[in-house]
Amino acid sequence: FHHIPDEFSGFFMSFAYLTVKDRIPQILTKVIDTLHRHKSEFFEKHGEEGVEAEKKAISLLSKLRNELQTDKPIIPLVEKFVDTDIWNQYLEYQQSLINESDGKSRWFYSPWLFVECYMYRRIHEAIIQSPPINYFDVFKESKEQNFYESQESIIALCTHLQKLIKAIEDLDENQLKDEFFKLLQISLWGNKCDLSLSAGEGSSQKTDVVNSLEDLKPFILVNDVEHLWSLLRNCKKTREKASVISVYIVLDNSGFELVTDLILANFLLSSKLATEVHFYGKMIPWFVSDTTVHDFNWLIEQVKHANHKWMSKCGADWEDYIKMGKWVYHDHIFWTLPHEYCAMPQVAPDLYAELQKAHLILFKGDLNYRKLTGDRKWEFSVPFHQALNGFHPAPLCAIRTLKAEVQVGLQPGQGEQLMASEPSWWTTGKYGIFQYNGPL
């Protein structure tokens, strides 16, 4: 069931191979450069000790880059952290699948998803092995830059939302549904802003997304938004006065994409399609631009203090939602483990039990999709529920723009047709999906 990538043809020219060979070393080089540039800040904060820590982190990361580029065996984690044992068990498990002569997992001959996760986990290890700078987020600057460079789009979205909220009482059912679909699409296309894909180069949002939605519609390959609408509308109709409707959003990138998710979450409360929204982010910096609790709080603070009345109104409202408990942020170490999601009931039963309380879970982005489907080389027309391999805590929907070579649930012939006309259709972020699994 698990594939070892060199077993399928074309691996060496595949997107996965190029990622491991080119993109990952570029990301490591950027991380090393970021630490260099903060040398004086570390000195100011911690004196000589800070400079020594920076040197140590850089030497650990240079060693990591060398291991990767020379295709060395993948080694266990050494620094004690909450997930170290689980990771090392998983490394042993990967090892057991290998039929190499020396029985070692190597960088170029191990499943892509595993290698990528392992690399980010090793970056974290290098930082936590280097106190007193062991708090430092090597990706923080690029995440903040993405937010600042997307200001115009963010202002446009916040303005759109505030006008919508003013008029919300007067909207009929169909208008409400249209607005819901619009904000879902904005959250989908917000997912294009992925810094790990551009090896940390800028990928901010500079266009007015609201006005380009019609043009983008043909690029949605699976569009199950009707199911989301009927599910939430039925919850809204049938709920007794006291009961809750919970929507959970498993976040992807911070910066512009996070703004689109918060705008959607705001609309869910304002339209009473949900009474509470739970957000799940990463416990450690991950895949360059993924959201941590620091990014989440920082962004809301920035929006609140923006020099634009509708933007700062959004920020103030969002802060209130958090204070009132209508918005709740969670993190859990499972999201940065290498396991696919069907392993969650065994590996993180507490998290699985939490997710079971949701009326609907939205999984944002590519990494979530790869873990939902086990990142296997599925036929395009395999049903989504089959690829989930038994993972079904609650009704769920994957919202992603395609940036990796995995996609299921397409119409017969749809994937093959795209392949013939556009061989890289599934890795450029040009196409998107809303893929639902739950009661119809």
mmCIF file of N, CA and C in Angstrom, residues 31 49 84 249 309 331 346:
data_model
loop_
_atom_site.group_PDB
_atom_site.id
_atom_site.type_symbol
_atom_site.label_atom_id
_atom_site.label_comp_id
_atom_site.label_asym_id
_atom_site.label_seq_id
_atom_site.Cartn_x
_atom_site.Cartn_y
_atom_site.Cartn_z
ATOM 1 N N VAL A 31 17.206 29.422 5.009
ATOM 2 C CA VAL A 31 17.134 29.363 6.479
ATOM 3 C C VAL A 31 18.492 29.746 7.081
ATOM 4 N N GLU A 49 26.820 34.444 23.861
ATOM 5 C CA GLU A 49 26.084 33.177 23.880
ATOM 6 C C GLU A 49 25.143 33.077 22.664
ATOM 7 N N THR A 84 9.615 13.414 19.687
ATOM 8 C CA THR A 84 10.844 12.734 19.237
ATOM 9 C C THR A 84 10.663 11.220 19.137
ATOM 10 N N ILE A 249 -11.641 24.541 11.049
ATOM 11 C CA ILE A 249 -10.795 24.813 9.881
ATOM 12 C C ILE A 249 -9.370 24.386 10.214
ATOM 13 N N LYS A 309 -10.231 51.810 7.854
ATOM 14 C CA LYS A 309 -11.305 51.591 8.843
ATOM 15 C C LYS A 309 -11.926 50.203 8.756
ATOM 16 N N ASP A 331 -3.563 23.965 18.773
ATOM 17 C CA ASP A 331 -2.541 23.255 18.001
ATOM 18 C C ASP A 331 -2.365 21.867 18.600
ATOM 19 N N GLN A 346 -5.133 6.003 16.000
ATOM 20 C CA GLN A 346 -4.131 5.259 16.786
ATOM 21 C C GLN A 346 -3.088 6.206 17.382
#
